[in-house]
Coordinates of C-alpha atoms in Angstrom, one line a residue:
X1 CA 8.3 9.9 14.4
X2 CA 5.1 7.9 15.2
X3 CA 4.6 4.6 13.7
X4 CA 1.7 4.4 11.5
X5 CA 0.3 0.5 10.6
X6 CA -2.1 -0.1 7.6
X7 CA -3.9 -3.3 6.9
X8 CA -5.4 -4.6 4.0
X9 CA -9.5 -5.4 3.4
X10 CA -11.1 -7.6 0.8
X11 CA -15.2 -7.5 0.4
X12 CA -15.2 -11.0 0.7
X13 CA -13.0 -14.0 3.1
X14 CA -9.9 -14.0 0.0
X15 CA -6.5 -14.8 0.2
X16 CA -3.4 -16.6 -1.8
X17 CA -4.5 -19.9 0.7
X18 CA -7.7 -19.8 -0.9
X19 CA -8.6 -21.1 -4.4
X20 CA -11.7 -18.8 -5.4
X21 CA -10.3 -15.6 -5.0
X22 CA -11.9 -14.9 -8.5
X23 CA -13.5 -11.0 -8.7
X24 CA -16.2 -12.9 -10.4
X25 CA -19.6 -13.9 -9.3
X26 CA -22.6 -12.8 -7.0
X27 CA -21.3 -13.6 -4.0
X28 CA -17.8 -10.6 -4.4
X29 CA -19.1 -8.0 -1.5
X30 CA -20.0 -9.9 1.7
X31 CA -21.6 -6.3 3.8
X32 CA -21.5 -8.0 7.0
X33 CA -17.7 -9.4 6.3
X34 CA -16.4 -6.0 5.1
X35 CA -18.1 -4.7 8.7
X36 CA -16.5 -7.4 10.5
X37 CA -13.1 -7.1 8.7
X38 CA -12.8 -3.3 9.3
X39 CA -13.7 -3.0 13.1
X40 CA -11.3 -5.8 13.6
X41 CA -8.8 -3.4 12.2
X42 CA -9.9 -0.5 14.4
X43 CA -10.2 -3.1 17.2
X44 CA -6.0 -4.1 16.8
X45 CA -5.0 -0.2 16.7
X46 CA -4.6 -0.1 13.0
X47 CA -4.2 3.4 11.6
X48 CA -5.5 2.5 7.8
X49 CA -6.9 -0.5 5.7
X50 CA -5.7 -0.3 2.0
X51 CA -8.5 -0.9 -0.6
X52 CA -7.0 -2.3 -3.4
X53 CA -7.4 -1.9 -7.0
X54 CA -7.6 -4.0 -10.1
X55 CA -9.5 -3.6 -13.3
X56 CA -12.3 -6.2 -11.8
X57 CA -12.6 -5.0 -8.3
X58 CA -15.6 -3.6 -6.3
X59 CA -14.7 0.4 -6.5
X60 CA -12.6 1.3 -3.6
X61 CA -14.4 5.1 -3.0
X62 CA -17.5 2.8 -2.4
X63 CA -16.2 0.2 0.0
X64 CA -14.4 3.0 2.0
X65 CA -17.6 4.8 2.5
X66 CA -19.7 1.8 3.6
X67 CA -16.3 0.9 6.0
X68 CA -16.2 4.2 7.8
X69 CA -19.5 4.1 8.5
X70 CA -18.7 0.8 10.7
X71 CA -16.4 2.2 12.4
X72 CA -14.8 5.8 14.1
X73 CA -11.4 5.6 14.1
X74 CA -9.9 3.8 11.2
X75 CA -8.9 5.6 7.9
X76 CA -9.0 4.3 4.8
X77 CA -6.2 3.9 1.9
X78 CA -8.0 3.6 -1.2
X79 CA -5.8 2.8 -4.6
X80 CA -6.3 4.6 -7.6
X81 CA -5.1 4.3 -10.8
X82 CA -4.9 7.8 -12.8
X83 CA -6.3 8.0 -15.9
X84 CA -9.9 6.4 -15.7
X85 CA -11.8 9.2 -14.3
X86 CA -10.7 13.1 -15.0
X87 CA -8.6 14.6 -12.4
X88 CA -10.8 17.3 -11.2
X89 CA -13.5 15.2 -10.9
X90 CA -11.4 12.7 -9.1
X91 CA -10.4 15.5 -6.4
X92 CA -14.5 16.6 -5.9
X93 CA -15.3 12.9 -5.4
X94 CA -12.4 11.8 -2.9
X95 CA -13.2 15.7 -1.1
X96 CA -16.5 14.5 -0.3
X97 CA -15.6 11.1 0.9
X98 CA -12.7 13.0 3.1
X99 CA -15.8 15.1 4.5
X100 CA -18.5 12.2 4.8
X101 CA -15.6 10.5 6.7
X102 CA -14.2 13.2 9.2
X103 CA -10.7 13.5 7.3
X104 CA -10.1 9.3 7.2
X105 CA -9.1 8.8 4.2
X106 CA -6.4 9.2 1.7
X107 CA -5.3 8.0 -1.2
X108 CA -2.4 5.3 -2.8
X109 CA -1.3 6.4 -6.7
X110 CA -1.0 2.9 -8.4
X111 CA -0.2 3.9 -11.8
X112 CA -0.2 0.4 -13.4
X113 CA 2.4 -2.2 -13.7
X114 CA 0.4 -4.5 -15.7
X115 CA -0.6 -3.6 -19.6
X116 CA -2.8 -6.5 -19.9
X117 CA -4.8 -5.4 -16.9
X118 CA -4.7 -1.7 -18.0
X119 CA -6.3 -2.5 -21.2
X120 CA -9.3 -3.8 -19.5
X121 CA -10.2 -0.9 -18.8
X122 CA -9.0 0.7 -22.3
X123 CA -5.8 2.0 -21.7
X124 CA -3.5 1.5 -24.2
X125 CA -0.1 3.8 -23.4
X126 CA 3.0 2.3 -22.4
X127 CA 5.1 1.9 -19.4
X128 CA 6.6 5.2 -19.5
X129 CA 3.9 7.2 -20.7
X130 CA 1.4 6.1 -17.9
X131 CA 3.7 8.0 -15.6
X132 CA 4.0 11.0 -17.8
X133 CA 0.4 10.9 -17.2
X134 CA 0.5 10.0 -13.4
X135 CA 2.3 13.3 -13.5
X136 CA -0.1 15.5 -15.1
X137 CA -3.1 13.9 -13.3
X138 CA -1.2 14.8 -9.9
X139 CA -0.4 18.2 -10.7
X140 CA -4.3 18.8 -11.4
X141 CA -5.5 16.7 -8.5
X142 CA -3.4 18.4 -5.6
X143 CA -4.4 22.1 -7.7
X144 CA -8.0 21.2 -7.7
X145 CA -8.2 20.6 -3.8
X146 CA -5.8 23.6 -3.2
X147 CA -7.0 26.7 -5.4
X148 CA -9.3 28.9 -4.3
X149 CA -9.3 30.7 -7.7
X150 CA -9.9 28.7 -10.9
X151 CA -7.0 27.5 -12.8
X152 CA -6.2 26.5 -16.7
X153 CA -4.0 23.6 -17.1
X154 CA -2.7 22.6 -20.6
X155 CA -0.4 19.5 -20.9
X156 CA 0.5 15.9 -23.0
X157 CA -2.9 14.4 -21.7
X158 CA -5.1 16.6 -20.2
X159 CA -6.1 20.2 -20.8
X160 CA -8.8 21.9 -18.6
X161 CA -9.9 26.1 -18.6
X162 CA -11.4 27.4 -15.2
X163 CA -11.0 24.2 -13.3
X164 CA -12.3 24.7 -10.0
X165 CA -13.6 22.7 -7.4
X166 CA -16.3 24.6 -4.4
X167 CA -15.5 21.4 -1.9
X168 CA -12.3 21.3 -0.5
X169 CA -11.0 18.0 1.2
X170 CA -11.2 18.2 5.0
X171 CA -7.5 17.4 5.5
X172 CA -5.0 20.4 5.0
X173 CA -3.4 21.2 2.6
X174 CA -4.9 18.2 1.1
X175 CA -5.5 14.6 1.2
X176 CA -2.9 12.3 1.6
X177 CA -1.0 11.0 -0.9
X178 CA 1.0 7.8 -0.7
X179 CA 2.7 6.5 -3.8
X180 CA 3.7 3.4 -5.4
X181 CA 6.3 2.0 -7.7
X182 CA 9.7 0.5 -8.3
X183 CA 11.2 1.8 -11.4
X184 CA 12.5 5.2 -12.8
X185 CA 9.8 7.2 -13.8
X186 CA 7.7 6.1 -11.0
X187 CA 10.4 7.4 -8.5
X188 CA 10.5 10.8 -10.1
X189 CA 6.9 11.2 -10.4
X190 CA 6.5 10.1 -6.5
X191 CA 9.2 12.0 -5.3
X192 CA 7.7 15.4 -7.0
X193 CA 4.1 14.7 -5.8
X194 CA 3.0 11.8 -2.9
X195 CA 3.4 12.4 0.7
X196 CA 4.3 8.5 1.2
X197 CA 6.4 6.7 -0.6
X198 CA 5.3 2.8 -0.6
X199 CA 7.8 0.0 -0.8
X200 CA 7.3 -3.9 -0.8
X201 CA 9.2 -6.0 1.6
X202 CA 13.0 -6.4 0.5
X203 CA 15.4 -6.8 2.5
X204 CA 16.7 -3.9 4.3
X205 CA 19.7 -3.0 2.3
X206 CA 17.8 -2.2 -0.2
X207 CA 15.6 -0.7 1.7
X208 CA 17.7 1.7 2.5
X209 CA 18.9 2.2 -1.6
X210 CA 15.4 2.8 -2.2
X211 CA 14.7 5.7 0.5
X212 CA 18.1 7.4 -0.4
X213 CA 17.3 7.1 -4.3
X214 CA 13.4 8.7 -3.3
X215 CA 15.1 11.4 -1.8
X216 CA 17.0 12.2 -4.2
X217 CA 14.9 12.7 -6.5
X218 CA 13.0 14.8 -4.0
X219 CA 12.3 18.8 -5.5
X220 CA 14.0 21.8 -2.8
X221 CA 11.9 22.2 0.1
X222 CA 10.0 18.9 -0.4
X223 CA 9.7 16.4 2.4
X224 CA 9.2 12.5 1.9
X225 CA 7.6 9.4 4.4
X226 CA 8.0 5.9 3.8
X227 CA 6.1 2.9 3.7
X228 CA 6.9 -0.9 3.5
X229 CA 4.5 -4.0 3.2
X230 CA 5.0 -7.2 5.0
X231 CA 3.5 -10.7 5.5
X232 CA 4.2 -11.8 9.3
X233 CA 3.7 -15.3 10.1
X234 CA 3.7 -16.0 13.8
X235 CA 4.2 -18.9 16.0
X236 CA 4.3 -19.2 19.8
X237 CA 7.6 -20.4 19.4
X238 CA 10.4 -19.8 16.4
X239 CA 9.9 -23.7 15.0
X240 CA 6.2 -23.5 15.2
X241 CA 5.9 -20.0 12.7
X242 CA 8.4 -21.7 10.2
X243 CA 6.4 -24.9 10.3
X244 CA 3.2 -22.4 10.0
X245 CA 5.0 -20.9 7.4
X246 CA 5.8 -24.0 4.9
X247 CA 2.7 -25.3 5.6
X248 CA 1.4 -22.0 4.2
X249 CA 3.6 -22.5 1.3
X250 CA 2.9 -26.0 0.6
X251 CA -1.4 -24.9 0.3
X252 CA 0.0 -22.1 -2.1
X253 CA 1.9 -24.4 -4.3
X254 CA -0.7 -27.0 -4.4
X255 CA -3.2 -24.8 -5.7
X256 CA -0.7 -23.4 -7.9
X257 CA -0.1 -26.5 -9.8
X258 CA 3.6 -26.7 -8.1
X259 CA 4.3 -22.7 -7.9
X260 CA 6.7 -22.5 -10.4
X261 CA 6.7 -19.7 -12.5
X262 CA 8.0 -19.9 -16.3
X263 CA 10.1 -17.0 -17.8
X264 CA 7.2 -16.0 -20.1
X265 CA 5.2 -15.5 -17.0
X266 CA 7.6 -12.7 -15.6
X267 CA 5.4 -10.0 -14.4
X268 CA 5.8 -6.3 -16.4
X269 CA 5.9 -4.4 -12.6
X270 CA 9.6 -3.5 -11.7
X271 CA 8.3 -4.1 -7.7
X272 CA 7.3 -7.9 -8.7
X273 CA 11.1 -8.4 -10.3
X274 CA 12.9 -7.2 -8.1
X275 CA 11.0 -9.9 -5.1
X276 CA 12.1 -12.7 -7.7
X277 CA 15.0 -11.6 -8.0
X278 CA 15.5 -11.2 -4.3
X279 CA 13.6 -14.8 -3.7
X280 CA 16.5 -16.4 -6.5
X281 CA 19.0 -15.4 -4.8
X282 CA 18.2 -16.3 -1.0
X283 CA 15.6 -17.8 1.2
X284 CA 16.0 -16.1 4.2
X285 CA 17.3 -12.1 4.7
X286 CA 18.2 -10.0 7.6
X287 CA 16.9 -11.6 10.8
X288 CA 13.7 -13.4 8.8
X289 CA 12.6 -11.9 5.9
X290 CA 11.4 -15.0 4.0
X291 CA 11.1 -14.8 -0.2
X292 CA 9.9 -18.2 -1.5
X293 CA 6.2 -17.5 -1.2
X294 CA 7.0 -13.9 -3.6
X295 CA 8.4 -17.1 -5.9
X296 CA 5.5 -19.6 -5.8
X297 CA 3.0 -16.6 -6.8
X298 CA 5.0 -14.9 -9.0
X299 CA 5.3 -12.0 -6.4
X300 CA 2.0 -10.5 -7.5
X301 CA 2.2 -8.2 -4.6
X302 CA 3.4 -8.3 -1.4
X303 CA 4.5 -11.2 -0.6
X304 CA 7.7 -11.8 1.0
X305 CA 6.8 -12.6 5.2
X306 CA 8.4 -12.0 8.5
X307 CA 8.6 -15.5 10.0
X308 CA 9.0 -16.1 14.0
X309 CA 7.6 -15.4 17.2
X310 CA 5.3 -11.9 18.2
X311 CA 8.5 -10.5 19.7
X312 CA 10.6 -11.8 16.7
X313 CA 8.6 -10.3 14.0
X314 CA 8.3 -7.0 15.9
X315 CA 11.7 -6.6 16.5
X316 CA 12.4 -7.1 12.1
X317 CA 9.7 -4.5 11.8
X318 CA 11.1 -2.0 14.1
X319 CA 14.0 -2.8 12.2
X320 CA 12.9 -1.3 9.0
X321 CA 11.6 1.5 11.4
X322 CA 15.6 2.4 11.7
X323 CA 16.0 1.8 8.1
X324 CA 13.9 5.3 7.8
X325 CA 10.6 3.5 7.2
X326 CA 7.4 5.1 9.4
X327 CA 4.2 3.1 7.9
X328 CA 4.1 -0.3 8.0
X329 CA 1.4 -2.1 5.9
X330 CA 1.0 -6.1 7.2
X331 CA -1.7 -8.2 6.0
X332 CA -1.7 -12.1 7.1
X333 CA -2.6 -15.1 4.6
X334 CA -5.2 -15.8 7.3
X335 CA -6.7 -12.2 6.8
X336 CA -9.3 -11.6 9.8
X337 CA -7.8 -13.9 12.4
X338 CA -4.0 -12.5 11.4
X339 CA -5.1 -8.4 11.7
X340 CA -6.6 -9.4 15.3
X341 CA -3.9 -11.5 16.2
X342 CA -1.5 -8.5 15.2
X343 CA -3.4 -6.3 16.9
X344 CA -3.0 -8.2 19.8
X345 CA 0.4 -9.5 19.1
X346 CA 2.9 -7.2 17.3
X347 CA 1.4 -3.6 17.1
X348 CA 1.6 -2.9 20.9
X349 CA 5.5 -4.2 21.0
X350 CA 6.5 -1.8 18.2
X351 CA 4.6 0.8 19.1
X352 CA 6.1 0.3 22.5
X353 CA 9.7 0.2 21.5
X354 CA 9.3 3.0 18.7
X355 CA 7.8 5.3 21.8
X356 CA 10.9 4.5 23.7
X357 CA 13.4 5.3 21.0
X358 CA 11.5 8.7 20.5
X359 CA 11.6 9.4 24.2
X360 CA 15.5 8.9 24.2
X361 CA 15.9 11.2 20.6
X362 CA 14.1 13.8 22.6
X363 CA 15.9 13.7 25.6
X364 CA 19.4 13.3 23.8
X365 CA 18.6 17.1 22.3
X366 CA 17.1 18.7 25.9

């Protein structure tokens, strides 16, 4: 199967190396920088650029559409959290976009990991039931881009009568749906709805726990992708990326205070404790999978890296290609100048080698 590689786009120059990344302030969208940062992406043969979400971020339907209209090839991955806007009217607006963009979009299910930040925005249920929800809000999304009669829908948290929605998305059957989270209730949920299912950078034994407990969980006839994010440093030799990458991690502990991270500060999202836990136990995984930056930030995200040279780093990531994964989201701490030296870099060498394994799979079975 083809490789697919997503980046990541900010409205403004932001990273963990740089200490006003605060959503705050006039100067948060930067139109000619968001221009810039996505036809670099298109430029380096990325697929997608995630849009992130938080509960202070520009909205991500809004940035996509002013993206794609920079550029002609590059989709969009735009998080969304389920519950702030109603379902239906969730599906009519990403339809449009999906129409306004000639199919380039699709979206990443990010329930909520964090209650502090879900109850800036007034959200008050648990863990648990925020999936329950995620559910119900899934099941009405994917019916409202699908029916072509109008349906009634009656659940825990949202009840609608002759939902129906005139503007279907562009993509068929529907918009992609890629999916993340790390604990129970967020694996059966994703397993029963998402197309892709997103995983953060562990190491690949448990990489490989993770895809065989998704598909588990997966309903009859059901099919599941995979995705796993990554932080590549690179170096035109092996000593130079690990010197690049301590240097990186002595900037993030300096503006950290130190980077330590107290017990009380132990994030709520089952994806962030299991990098700690992973970054406690070992440095270095695998061929280079590197934790102690996931440990100096508290893993708020991804944040473990691939250290080494182009040709190292591509060979780890077609390493998790084997492991069953087929998208592979990388995003530099040097944003712009890392997605063009990727694209220059890294994406041709796996996309190379992943080519040549398929060729040999196809001629195995002629």
């Amino acid at each position: 199967m083809p490789v697919e590689f997503i980046g990541l786009i900010r409205t403004k120059p932001a990273s963990e190396l740089n200490s006003t990344t605060s959503t705050l302030g006039d100067d948060i969208i930067d139109p000619a920088y968001v221009r810039e940062f996505a036809k670099a992406h298109e430029e380096a043969d990325f697929d997608k650029v995630l849009i992130g979400y938080s509960s202070s971020s520009p909205d991500g339907l809004t940035v996509a559409s002013f993206a794609a209209a920079a550029t002609e090839r590059l989709g969009f991955l735009i998080a969304h959290r389920p519950g702030f806007v109603a379902p239906t009217l969730a599906a009519r607006k990403a339809a449009t976009l999906d129409h306004f963009t000639n199919g380039r979009i699709a979206i990443h299910i990010i329930t909520g990991g964090s209650d502090a930040d879900q109850q800036k925005d007034g959200d008050w249920l648990d863990h648990d039931n925020r999936y329950r929800r995620t559910d119900e809000y899934l099941e009405i999304l994917r019916r409202t881009w699908t029916s072509d009669t109008p349906f009634d829908y009656e659940g825990e948290f949202y009840r609608v009568k002759d939902a129906f929605s005139a503007i279907k998305p562009l993509q068929k059957p529907h918009i992609p749906l890629y999916f993340g989270g790390a604990s129970s209730p967020a694996v059966k949920v994703g397993a029963k709805h998402s197309d892709v299912y997103a995983l953060w950078g562990e190491p690949i034994a448990a990489v490989k726990e993770r895809i065989a407990e998704v598909r588990a969980a997966l309903p009859p006839d059901r099919s599941i992708r995979f995705s796993v994010s990554l932080r590549p440093i690179l170096g035109a030799t092996e000593q130079e990326a690990w010197e690049k990458a301590h240097s990186i991690l002595a900037k993030i502990q300096e503006l950290r205070g130190g980077g330590k991270t107290s017990p009380t500060a132990r994030p709520q999202a089952v994806g962030s404790q299991r990098l700690l836990d992973f970054a406690a136990k070992n440095e270095v995984y695998d061929k280079r999978l590197w934790t102690p930056i996931a440990a100096a930030t508290g893993a708020a995200g991804n944040t473990t890296a691939l250290v080494g040279t182009p040709e190292q780093v591509a060979e780890a990531l077609v390493d998790y290609y084997d492991a069953g994964v087929t998208t592979l989201l990388i995003r530099g701490f040097d944003p712009l100048e890392d997605a063009i030296a990727y694209g220059r870099d890294v994406i041709p060498l796996v996309r190379k080698e992943v080519a040549r394994r398929d060729r040999q799979v196809v001629a195995a079975k002629s």
